[in-house]
Short mmCIF file of C-alpha atoms in Angstrom, two decimals:
data_model
loop_
_atom_site.label_atom_id
_atom_site.label_comp_id
_atom_site.label_asym_id
_atom_site.label_seq_id
_atom_site.Cartn_x
_atom_site.Cartn_y
_atom_site.Cartn_z
CA MET A 15 86.69 105.39 54.37
CA ARG A 16 84.03 106.05 57.02
CA ASN A 17 81.55 103.37 58.26
CA ASN A 18 78.11 103.94 59.25
CA ARG A 19 78.93 103.78 63.38
CA GLN A 20 81.44 106.45 62.41
CA ARG A 21 78.37 108.22 60.50
CA SER A 22 76.32 108.02 63.86
CA MET A 23 79.22 108.65 66.43
CA GLU A 24 79.99 112.21 65.37
CA GLY A 25 77.90 114.31 67.38
CA ASP A 26 78.53 112.08 70.52
CA ILE A 27 82.34 112.89 70.12
CA GLN A 28 82.58 116.18 69.44
CA LEU A 29 81.05 116.27 72.65
CA LEU A 30 84.10 114.28 73.98
CA ILE A 31 86.86 116.07 72.43
CA ASP A 32 85.04 119.47 73.22
CA TYR A 33 84.91 118.07 77.35
CA LEU A 34 89.00 117.00 76.84
CA ARG A 35 89.74 120.88 75.53
CA GLN A 36 88.49 121.91 77.76
CA LYS A 37 90.10 120.55 80.40
CA ASN A 38 92.92 120.95 78.89
CA SER A 39 92.84 124.58 78.73
CA GLU A 40 91.95 124.10 82.20
CA ASN A 41 95.83 122.04 83.55
CA PRO A 42 98.27 122.27 80.77
CA ASN A 43 99.15 118.94 81.75
CA PHE A 44 95.82 117.50 80.90
CA PHE A 45 97.00 115.24 77.91
CA TYR A 46 94.60 114.20 75.20
CA ALA A 47 95.22 112.90 71.87
CA VAL A 48 93.07 112.55 68.78
CA GLN A 49 93.85 109.28 66.27
CA CYS A 50 93.67 110.85 62.37
CA GLU A 51 94.41 109.00 59.18
CA ASP A 52 94.52 110.87 56.21
CA ASP A 53 92.80 113.79 57.78
CA GLN A 54 90.27 111.98 59.21
CA PHE A 55 88.91 111.35 62.31
CA THR A 56 89.02 107.24 62.76
CA GLY A 57 87.01 108.16 66.92
CA ASN A 58 90.20 107.10 69.01
CA VAL A 59 91.49 108.96 71.84
CA LEU A 60 92.92 108.16 74.22
CA TRP A 61 93.37 110.43 77.02
CA ALA A 62 95.10 111.01 80.88
CA ASP A 63 94.46 113.42 83.16
CA PRO A 64 97.58 115.17 85.74
CA LYS A 65 96.92 112.31 88.52
CA ALA A 66 97.16 109.81 86.12
CA ARG A 67 100.06 110.78 85.11
CA SER A 68 101.66 110.99 88.46
CA ASP A 69 100.44 108.12 89.14
CA PHE A 70 101.84 105.68 87.02
CA ALA A 71 105.57 107.17 87.61
CA TYR A 72 104.75 106.00 91.63
CA PHE A 73 103.23 102.91 90.49
CA GLY A 74 102.75 102.06 86.75
CA ASP A 75 105.20 99.08 87.37
CA THR A 76 102.89 96.50 86.54
CA VAL A 77 99.26 97.85 84.26
CA THR A 78 96.08 96.34 83.52
CA PHE A 79 94.60 97.53 80.48
CA ASP A 80 90.39 96.58 79.68
CA THR A 81 88.19 96.76 77.18
CA THR A 82 85.30 95.06 79.04
CA TYR A 83 82.90 98.29 78.94
CA ARG A 84 80.85 99.44 76.81
CA SER A 85 77.77 101.31 75.02
CA ASN A 86 75.23 99.00 73.70
CA ARG A 87 74.78 101.77 71.96
CA TYR A 88 77.31 102.39 69.78
CA ARG A 89 79.25 99.17 71.09
CA LEU A 90 81.76 101.53 71.82
CA PRO A 91 84.71 100.16 74.17
CA PHE A 92 85.06 102.41 76.93
CA ALA A 93 89.29 101.30 78.04
CA PRO A 94 90.35 102.59 80.97
CA ILE A 95 94.53 102.34 82.03
CA THR A 96 94.60 101.46 85.85
CA GLY A 97 97.57 99.43 88.42
CA VAL A 98 97.24 99.54 92.00
CA ASN A 99 98.98 101.91 94.13
CA HIS A 100 100.22 101.16 97.83
CA HIS A 101 97.28 100.46 99.43
CA GLY A 102 96.16 97.62 97.10
CA GLN A 103 93.27 100.47 95.34
CA PRO A 104 93.35 99.81 91.61
CA VAL A 105 94.11 103.86 90.67
CA LEU A 106 94.33 104.50 86.93
CA PHE A 107 96.25 105.92 84.17
CA GLY A 108 94.50 106.46 81.70
CA CYS A 109 91.42 106.30 79.42
CA ALA A 110 90.43 105.75 76.46
CA PHE A 111 87.66 105.21 73.50
CA ILE A 112 88.37 102.57 71.20
CA MET A 113 86.73 102.97 67.50
CA SER A 114 88.07 99.57 66.31
CA GLU A 115 89.56 96.96 67.41
CA THR A 116 92.49 96.26 65.03
CA GLU A 117 95.64 96.11 65.55
CA ALA A 118 96.70 99.07 64.48
CA SER A 119 94.09 101.35 67.00
CA PHE A 120 95.53 99.20 70.00
CA VAL A 121 99.29 99.91 68.37
CA TRP A 122 98.15 103.37 67.94
CA LEU A 123 96.80 104.11 71.45
CA PHE A 124 99.79 102.23 73.65
CA ASN A 125 102.34 104.27 72.02
CA THR A 126 99.86 107.39 72.44
CA TRP A 127 99.51 106.75 76.59
CA LEU A 128 102.83 106.33 76.82
CA THR A 129 103.81 109.59 74.98
CA ALA A 130 101.69 110.92 77.95
CA VAL A 131 103.67 108.82 80.34
CA SER A 132 107.17 109.41 79.61
CA GLY A 133 107.85 107.01 77.72
CA HIS A 134 108.20 104.52 81.18
CA HIS A 135 107.52 100.90 80.06
CA PRO A 136 105.88 98.78 83.17
CA VAL A 137 107.09 95.54 84.14
CA SER A 138 103.89 93.85 83.82
CA ILE A 139 100.40 94.44 81.76
CA THR A 140 97.04 92.76 81.52
CA THR A 141 94.73 92.46 79.22
CA ASP A 142 91.52 90.36 77.55
CA HIS A 143 91.98 86.28 76.35
CA ASP A 144 92.20 88.62 72.50
CA VAL A 145 94.84 87.51 69.85
CA VAL A 146 95.05 91.26 68.31
CA LEU A 147 95.80 92.82 71.63
CA ARG A 148 98.65 90.52 72.39
CA SER A 149 99.86 90.90 68.56
CA ALA A 150 99.89 94.67 69.31
CA VAL A 151 101.71 94.54 72.56
CA MET A 152 104.52 92.54 71.80
CA GLN A 153 104.68 95.86 68.49
CA VAL A 154 104.92 98.66 71.41
CA PHE A 155 106.10 96.33 74.90
CA PRO A 156 108.44 94.02 73.44
CA GLU A 157 110.28 93.67 77.13
CA THR A 158 106.56 94.27 78.75
CA ARG A 159 105.61 90.73 80.66
CA HIS A 160 102.15 89.73 79.18
CA ARG A 161 99.36 88.15 81.80
CA PHE A 162 95.81 87.93 79.81
CA CYS A 163 93.09 88.43 82.90
CA LYS A 164 92.57 84.85 84.55
CA TRP A 165 87.97 86.31 85.45
CA HIS A 166 87.78 87.54 82.52
CA ILE A 167 88.87 83.46 81.04
CA PHE A 168 86.88 82.47 84.44
CA LYS A 169 83.45 84.20 82.67
CA LYS A 170 84.07 83.06 79.70
CA CYS A 171 83.98 79.89 80.64
CA GLN A 172 81.22 79.96 81.92
CA GLU A 173 79.77 80.71 78.74
CA LYS A 174 81.31 78.88 76.31
CA LEU A 175 80.83 74.93 78.85
CA SER A 176 77.26 76.53 79.76
CA HIS A 177 76.28 72.24 78.98
CA VAL A 178 79.62 71.50 81.08
CA PHE A 179 78.25 72.96 83.37
CA LEU A 180 74.10 72.03 84.30
CA LYS A 181 75.67 68.38 83.20
CA HIS A 182 79.15 68.35 86.04
CA PRO A 183 78.14 70.32 88.93
CA THR A 184 81.82 69.59 90.06
CA PHE A 185 83.45 70.62 86.65
CA GLU A 186 83.61 74.31 88.11
CA VAL A 187 85.38 73.22 90.95
CA ASP A 188 87.53 71.19 89.64
CA PHE A 189 88.57 73.30 87.49
CA HIS A 190 89.19 76.25 89.69
CA LYS A 191 91.57 73.78 91.88
CA CYS A 192 93.18 72.75 88.82
CA VAL A 193 94.49 76.52 88.16
CA ASN A 194 94.55 78.61 91.28
CA LEU A 195 95.62 75.10 93.20
CA THR A 196 98.33 73.26 91.27
CA GLU A 197 102.24 74.75 92.80
CA SER A 198 104.19 73.70 89.41
CA VAL A 199 103.95 73.31 86.33
CA GLU A 200 104.25 69.44 86.27
CA GLU A 201 101.78 69.50 88.41
CA PHE A 202 99.39 71.79 86.52
CA GLU A 203 99.79 69.91 83.09
CA SER A 204 99.25 66.58 84.97
CA CYS A 205 95.83 68.06 86.08
CA TRP A 206 94.61 70.05 83.63
CA PHE A 207 94.97 66.18 80.79
CA SER A 208 93.46 64.35 84.64
CA LEU A 209 90.55 67.12 83.67
CA VAL A 210 89.74 67.06 80.22
CA ASP A 211 89.82 63.26 80.56
CA ARG A 212 87.71 62.95 83.57
CA TYR A 213 84.89 65.35 81.27
CA GLU A 214 85.68 63.97 77.80
CA LEU A 215 86.48 67.53 76.54
CA ARG A 216 90.14 66.27 75.52
CA ASP A 217 88.15 67.76 71.90
CA HIS A 218 87.20 70.65 72.85
CA ASP A 219 88.13 73.32 70.59
CA TRP A 220 87.93 76.24 72.80
CA LEU A 221 89.25 74.27 75.79
CA GLN A 222 92.24 73.72 73.47
CA ALA A 223 92.34 77.34 72.73
CA ILE A 224 92.96 78.73 76.03
CA TYR A 225 95.66 75.94 76.76
CA SER A 226 98.03 76.35 74.30
CA ASP A 227 97.77 80.06 75.79
CA ARG A 228 98.46 79.11 79.25
CA LYS A 229 101.62 80.59 80.29
CA GLN A 230 100.36 84.00 79.61
CA TRP A 231 97.49 83.55 81.96
CA VAL A 232 97.58 79.97 84.77
CA PRO A 233 99.55 81.57 87.44
CA VAL A 234 101.75 79.00 87.59
CA TYR A 235 103.92 79.88 85.23
CA LEU A 236 103.54 84.05 85.98
CA ARG A 237 105.11 83.74 89.49
CA ASP A 238 108.35 84.92 88.72
CA THR A 239 107.39 88.22 87.45
CA PHE A 240 105.82 91.35 89.38
CA PHE A 241 102.08 91.34 89.43
CA ALA A 242 100.63 92.84 92.50
CA GLU A 243 98.60 91.17 93.51
CA MET A 244 98.14 89.50 97.19
CA SER A 245 96.39 86.41 96.44
CA ILE A 246 96.68 84.05 93.28
CA THR A 247 93.00 82.73 93.39
CA GLN A 248 91.78 85.77 93.86
CA ARG A 249 89.76 88.31 90.90
CA SER A 250 92.46 91.33 90.83
CA ASP A 251 90.41 94.00 92.07
CA SER A 252 92.02 96.39 89.48
CA MET A 253 90.85 94.51 87.19
CA ASN A 254 87.45 96.32 85.31
CA SER A 255 86.50 97.73 88.48
CA TYR A 256 87.85 100.78 89.42
CA PHE A 257 84.75 102.15 87.65
CA ASP A 258 82.79 99.47 88.81
CA GLY A 259 78.86 100.75 89.47
CA TYR A 260 79.52 104.04 88.05
CA ILE A 261 79.51 103.28 84.12
CA ASN A 262 78.11 100.13 82.16
CA ALA A 263 77.03 98.55 79.15
CA SER A 264 73.83 101.47 79.64
CA THR A 265 76.25 104.21 79.32
CA ASN A 266 76.22 105.99 76.75
CA LEU A 267 78.37 109.45 75.72
CA GLN A 268 76.07 112.18 77.10
CA HIS A 269 75.67 110.48 80.66
CA PHE A 270 79.49 109.48 80.64
CA PHE A 271 81.73 112.18 82.25
CA LYS A 272 79.40 112.91 85.37
CA LEU A 273 79.74 108.92 85.44
CA TYR A 274 83.48 109.36 85.38
CA GLU A 275 83.56 112.42 87.49
CA LYS A 276 81.56 110.66 90.48
CA ALA A 277 83.45 107.79 89.90
CA LEU A 278 87.08 109.40 90.33
CA GLU A 279 86.07 111.73 93.27
CA SER A 280 84.93 108.64 94.78
CA ARG A 281 88.47 106.81 94.13
CA ASN A 282 90.50 109.67 95.55
CA GLU A 283 88.41 109.46 98.95
CA LYS A 284 89.22 106.49 99.06
CA GLU A 285 92.81 106.88 98.61
CA VAL A 286 92.64 109.85 101.53
CA ARG A 287 91.26 107.90 103.72
CA ALA A 288 93.12 105.38 103.59
CA ASP A 289 96.04 107.33 103.91
CA TYR A 290 94.60 109.17 107.16
CA ASP A 291 94.60 105.94 108.61
CA THR A 292 98.00 104.68 107.79
CA MET A 293 99.20 107.88 109.16
CA ASN A 294 97.41 108.33 111.76
CA THR A 295 96.36 104.77 112.91
CA SER A 296 98.39 102.52 114.67
CA PRO A 297 98.46 98.11 114.10
CA ALA A 298 97.81 96.33 116.64
CA LEU A 299 101.27 93.70 116.60
CA LYS A 300 100.54 90.17 116.90
CA THR A 301 104.40 89.07 118.14
CA PRO A 302 107.54 90.88 119.47
CA SER A 303 109.12 90.92 117.00
CA PRO A 304 111.10 93.22 115.16
CA MET A 305 110.62 92.64 112.14
CA GLU A 306 106.81 93.50 113.19
CA LYS A 307 106.93 96.24 114.44
CA GLN A 308 109.56 97.37 111.37
CA ALA A 309 107.01 96.52 109.21
CA SER A 310 104.26 98.41 110.81
CA GLU A 311 106.04 101.63 110.71
CA LEU A 312 107.44 100.98 106.93
CA TYR A 313 104.38 99.30 104.86
CA THR A 314 100.69 101.34 104.75
CA ARG A 315 98.24 99.53 106.99
CA LYS A 316 96.31 97.30 104.05
CA LEU A 317 99.96 95.81 103.29
CA PHE A 318 101.00 95.83 106.93
CA SER A 319 97.52 93.38 107.80
CA ARG A 320 98.13 91.07 104.38
CA PHE A 321 102.27 91.37 105.85
CA GLN A 322 101.25 90.97 109.39
CA GLU A 323 99.78 87.73 107.90
CA GLU A 324 103.03 85.74 106.42
CA LEU A 325 104.65 86.60 109.92
CA PHE A 326 101.93 85.72 111.91
CA GLU A 327 101.53 81.56 109.67
CA THR A 328 105.77 81.65 110.30
CA LEU A 329 104.49 80.10 114.28
CA THR A 330 102.88 77.40 112.53
CA PHE A 331 105.45 75.75 110.14
CA MET A 332 109.02 74.68 110.48
CA ALA A 333 111.76 75.04 108.04
CA SER A 334 115.33 72.32 108.12
CA LYS A 335 118.41 72.41 106.15
CA VAL A 336 118.31 69.52 103.21
CA ASP A 337 121.16 71.27 101.50
CA ASP A 338 124.02 72.73 102.56
CA GLY A 339 124.64 73.69 98.83
CA ASP A 340 128.15 75.75 99.20
CA GLU A 341 129.50 77.32 101.91
CA ASP A 342 127.12 80.34 102.10
CA ARG A 343 124.17 79.65 100.33
CA ILE A 344 121.63 77.35 102.16
CA THR A 345 118.67 75.39 101.40
CA TYR A 346 115.60 74.61 103.56
CA GLN A 347 112.70 72.80 103.57
CA VAL A 348 109.52 75.14 105.16
CA SER A 349 106.91 72.63 105.25
CA LYS A 350 103.28 73.10 107.36
CA PHE A 351 103.00 71.07 110.62
CA GLY A 352 101.94 67.55 109.86
CA GLU A 353 101.58 68.43 106.17
CA ASP A 354 105.19 66.97 105.74
CA ASN A 355 103.52 66.18 102.10
CA LYS A 356 103.82 69.43 100.63
CA PRO A 357 106.35 71.40 101.01
CA TYR A 358 108.19 74.42 99.69
CA TYR A 359 112.00 75.00 99.06
CA VAL A 360 114.17 77.92 99.78
CA LYS A 361 117.57 79.01 98.63
CA PHE A 362 119.50 80.92 101.34
CA ASN A 363 122.36 82.77 100.77
CA VAL A 364 123.27 83.83 104.68
CA LEU A 365 125.81 86.35 103.68
CA LYS A 366 123.95 88.30 101.26
CA MET A 367 120.92 87.89 102.86
CA ARG A 368 119.17 86.98 99.43
CA ALA A 369 116.59 84.01 100.24
CA ALA A 370 115.10 83.15 97.26
CA CYS A 371 111.48 80.70 97.72
CA SER A 372 110.00 77.68 95.57
CA CYS A 373 105.74 79.47 96.15
CA GLN A 374 108.07 82.84 93.84
CA MET A 375 105.24 85.10 96.35
CA PHE A 376 107.69 88.08 96.63
CA GLU A 377 108.62 87.87 93.17
CA PHE A 378 104.52 88.19 91.58
CA SER A 379 103.32 90.66 94.77
CA GLY A 380 106.35 92.26 96.07
CA LEU A 381 105.96 90.80 99.89
CA LEU A 382 107.68 87.66 101.37
CA CYS A 383 106.36 84.45 101.96
CA ARG A 384 106.11 82.55 104.59
CA HIS A 385 108.19 80.36 104.19
CA ILE A 386 111.04 83.05 103.73
CA LEU A 387 109.81 84.50 106.80
CA ALA A 388 110.27 81.23 108.65
CA VAL A 389 113.60 80.53 106.85
CA PHE A 390 114.38 84.01 108.72
CA ARG A 391 113.39 83.28 112.26
CA VAL A 392 114.98 79.47 112.98
CA THR A 393 118.70 81.25 110.81
CA ASN A 394 117.45 84.89 113.44
CA VAL A 395 117.25 87.21 110.96
CA LEU A 396 115.30 89.97 112.84
CA THR A 397 114.60 92.69 110.78
CA LEU A 398 113.23 92.87 106.60
CA PRO A 399 116.47 93.66 105.01
CA SER A 400 116.10 96.85 102.99
CA HIS A 401 115.90 95.06 99.57
CA TYR A 402 113.07 93.42 100.32
CA ILE A 403 111.14 96.12 101.19
CA LEU A 404 109.78 98.14 98.02
CA ARG A 405 108.91 101.31 98.51
CA ARG A 406 105.82 100.74 96.09
CA TRP A 407 103.95 99.41 98.97
CA THR A 408 105.26 102.04 101.87
CA ARG A 409 103.12 104.85 103.36
CA ASN A 410 106.31 107.18 101.43
CA ALA A 411 105.38 105.51 98.65
CA ARG A 412 104.38 108.86 96.63
CA SER A 413 106.85 110.73 99.61
CA SER A 414 108.36 113.70 97.54
CA VAL A 415 111.55 113.68 100.62
CA VAL A 416 114.63 112.97 98.96
CA ILE A 417 117.14 112.27 102.48
CA GLU A 418 120.81 112.29 100.63
CA GLU A 419 122.35 109.10 99.41
CA SER A 420 125.69 109.13 101.17
CA SER A 421 123.15 109.60 104.98
CA ALA A 422 120.94 106.76 103.83
CA ASP A 423 123.63 104.13 103.15
CA VAL A 424 124.96 105.12 106.36
CA TYR A 425 122.22 103.93 108.36
CA THR A 426 120.69 101.01 106.07
CA ASN A 427 123.88 99.44 106.22
CA TYR A 428 124.71 99.87 109.88
CA LEU A 429 120.56 97.93 110.54
CA GLU A 430 121.66 95.30 107.96
CA SER A 431 125.01 95.31 108.63
CA GLN A 432 124.40 94.23 112.62
CA THR A 433 121.85 90.73 111.52
CA VAL A 434 124.41 89.82 108.54
CA ARG A 435 127.33 90.10 111.47
CA TYR A 436 125.54 88.08 113.19
CA ASN A 437 124.69 85.91 110.95
CA THR A 438 128.60 85.25 109.17
CA LEU A 439 129.59 84.32 112.46
CA ARG A 440 126.98 82.13 113.45
CA HIS A 441 127.75 80.64 110.55
CA GLU A 442 131.00 80.20 110.77
CA ALA A 443 130.90 78.86 114.99
CA PHE A 444 129.11 75.58 113.62
CA ARG A 445 130.88 75.04 111.08
CA PHE A 446 134.12 75.70 113.55
CA VAL A 447 132.60 73.23 116.55
CA ASP A 448 131.34 70.68 112.84
CA GLU A 449 135.41 70.10 111.94
CA ALA A 450 136.48 69.83 115.51
CA MET A 451 133.93 67.28 116.30
CA LYS A 452 134.38 65.35 113.82
CA SER A 453 138.55 64.95 114.67
CA SER A 454 140.39 63.47 118.16
CA ALA A 455 139.80 64.17 121.74
CA ASP A 456 143.16 66.13 121.41
CA SER A 457 141.46 68.00 118.07
CA TYR A 458 138.01 68.63 121.05
CA ASP A 459 141.19 69.94 123.78
CA VAL A 460 142.28 72.38 121.30
CA ALA A 461 138.68 73.82 120.00
CA LEU A 462 138.00 75.21 123.18
CA THR A 463 141.03 76.56 124.32
CA ALA A 464 140.63 78.44 121.23
CA LEU A 465 137.23 79.62 122.15
CA LYS A 466 138.61 80.44 125.17
CA GLU A 467 141.34 82.27 124.10
CA ALA A 468 139.03 84.30 121.42
CA ALA A 469 135.73 84.88 124.13
CA LYS A 470 138.72 87.02 125.99
CA GLU A 471 140.25 88.97 122.90
CA VAL A 472 136.20 89.89 122.02
CA LEU A 473 135.76 91.03 126.21
CA ASN A 474 139.34 93.25 125.40
CA ALA A 475 138.45 94.47 122.72
CA ALA A 476 133.78 95.15 123.49
CA LYS A 477 135.65 97.27 126.44
CA ASN A 478 138.09 99.42 124.44
CA ASP A 479 135.18 100.40 121.95
CA GLY A 480 134.69 103.68 123.08
CA ARG A 481 131.14 102.54 123.49
CA SER A 482 129.73 105.88 123.57
CA SER A 483 129.58 106.29 120.12
CA ALA A 484 126.36 104.28 118.00
CA PHE A 485 128.17 104.45 114.59
CA SER A 486 131.85 103.78 114.32
CA ASN A 487 133.54 105.69 111.77
CA GLY A 488 133.38 108.38 112.13
CA ARG A 489 129.65 108.35 112.37
CA ASN A 490 128.31 111.31 114.67
CA LYS A 491 127.37 110.09 118.01
CA VAL A 492 123.72 108.91 119.22
CA ALA A 493 121.75 110.71 121.60
CA SER A 494 122.73 109.36 125.05
CA ALA A 495 120.54 109.38 127.79
CA GLY A 496 118.40 112.07 128.59
CA ASP A 497 119.54 114.14 126.44
CA LYS A 498 116.94 115.35 124.21
CA GLY A 499 118.64 116.95 121.84
CA THR A 500 118.70 115.82 118.07
CA GLU A 501 121.64 114.47 116.52
CA LYS A 502 123.28 114.56 113.40
CA PHE A 503 124.63 111.89 110.83
CA SER A 504 127.98 113.76 109.25
CA SER A 505 125.86 114.36 106.01
CA GLY A 506 123.27 117.10 107.60
CA THR A 507 120.32 113.83 107.79
CA ARG A 508 118.39 115.13 111.06
CA VAL A 509 117.17 111.81 113.58
CA ARG A 510 115.20 112.75 116.87
CA ILE A 511 115.69 110.80 119.64
CA SER A 512 114.14 112.21 122.34
CA GLY A 513 115.11 111.35 125.97
CA GLN A 514 115.79 107.57 125.12
CA THR A 515 117.77 104.90 128.24
CA LEU A 516 121.28 103.98 125.83
CA SER A 517 119.01 100.69 125.79
CA GLU A 518 116.19 102.29 124.02
CA VAL A 519 118.42 104.35 121.75
CA SER A 520 119.96 100.53 121.24
CA THR A 521 115.86 99.06 120.74
CA ILE A 522 115.40 101.82 118.02
CA LEU A 523 117.90 101.43 115.62
CA ARG A 524 117.11 98.23 115.26
CA PHE A 525 113.73 98.98 113.20
CA PRO A 526 114.76 100.65 110.39
CA VAL A 527 112.12 103.50 109.67
CA THR A 528 113.90 106.10 107.71
CA SER A 529 115.21 102.65 105.03
CA SER A 530 111.99 102.82 102.92
CA PHE A 531 113.55 106.58 102.38
CA THR A 532 116.25 104.43 99.80
CA MET A 533 113.83 102.13 98.95
CA HIS A 534 113.15 101.05 94.85
CA GLN A 535 110.61 100.68 93.00
CA LEU A 536 110.68 97.85 91.22
#
């Protein structure tokens, strides 16, 4: 049975369907669907243009579903489905108009959208704070991490606690600090109860409700999951912003598509401009670090700028070993000079080149934090291991170039093995020295003699190593000094090194500029 709202909208909805039908006739890859029950149109419509479907294949690891755009005339939720591209810009994955915000409507929409994007489930999804949405997400995306939009909760807080804001001007700042700046679950819990007691809000129903849902919106509970955000304290640029400045509460369906297309055109232009800047300009480097140069050649300009900030900040941090654990896994305490009371802890597996920080920035954003980079600095890890470079953040995120796995692995493994072998030898040498110093003077003499003999053997091995070959085990030579040609890997992949001296070639090989092709999306 249709309600008055549906009957009053039939004319405008027909315009919408006619528009979508025309787009589909122009391009069969333009997807749209209309929900019907018992041969009756329910008013729910979903569509995804070819670019949206393609973009999801590259950047669909995290998704935002936003129902905050509404028309005054019908209170009809327009719901864009967005994500974040390799420039950190909002990108569109699809759109919907929803007649009724029921669980069944959302379940239909999510399932239909999955059909449009080939059935791939995102790692994470962000929605407004809504119990109906939560139920629908649980049904359709059972393995996807569901987060409520923190920015929307802060806005609702101003409405629900307006009397508190007026009476206590400091409440808003204290509330933000409690949510955004606490570093652990225990710290957040303590801060929360101190906050509600201080402002006598322990029995406030809405605050109790959002506290019950804290694991789905407070950052300390979500940092172990990828959401493609560079900062936990700022509103994500993808939240409720793709159509800002074009579509608002006064937009009706007759004017909607003209504004919709203007928004798409504007967003596409910004992405093209960012692509151009990335490919045609070189960022200024702040350090002589090989890692910074490597990152500048891999990441987009926006993401490199963010990475550079973290790398530069390592100069103000110190990392000290606090626990050797087993032989290969070491724990470091990392803290800013003069701030020993606020340390972070990094567990580093030397042989596997794997590090985990208590701040969990890499898990949350896909970029390494200053704390892990500080540990890399003191352990002489000179370049980023490929497993810490997400393809979705690189300038080649959309690349269709395919390099044979064998050749890509050869090159990537060669680059990584230099740092791995260095760290392994360094680790074993320190352990040898420690054992020698624990024993008698005779043991010291034996150790010193052994080191001298080992040094001679290494020198002899280096002399007989066939220095004209940069790749061992049958791989082809790198171009020698003055060679203008292009040398070839055994599988046929080409790397051009024109007119470089041998020392320059060695330096080049420390920067894996092609390793981005072997990265995998999160």
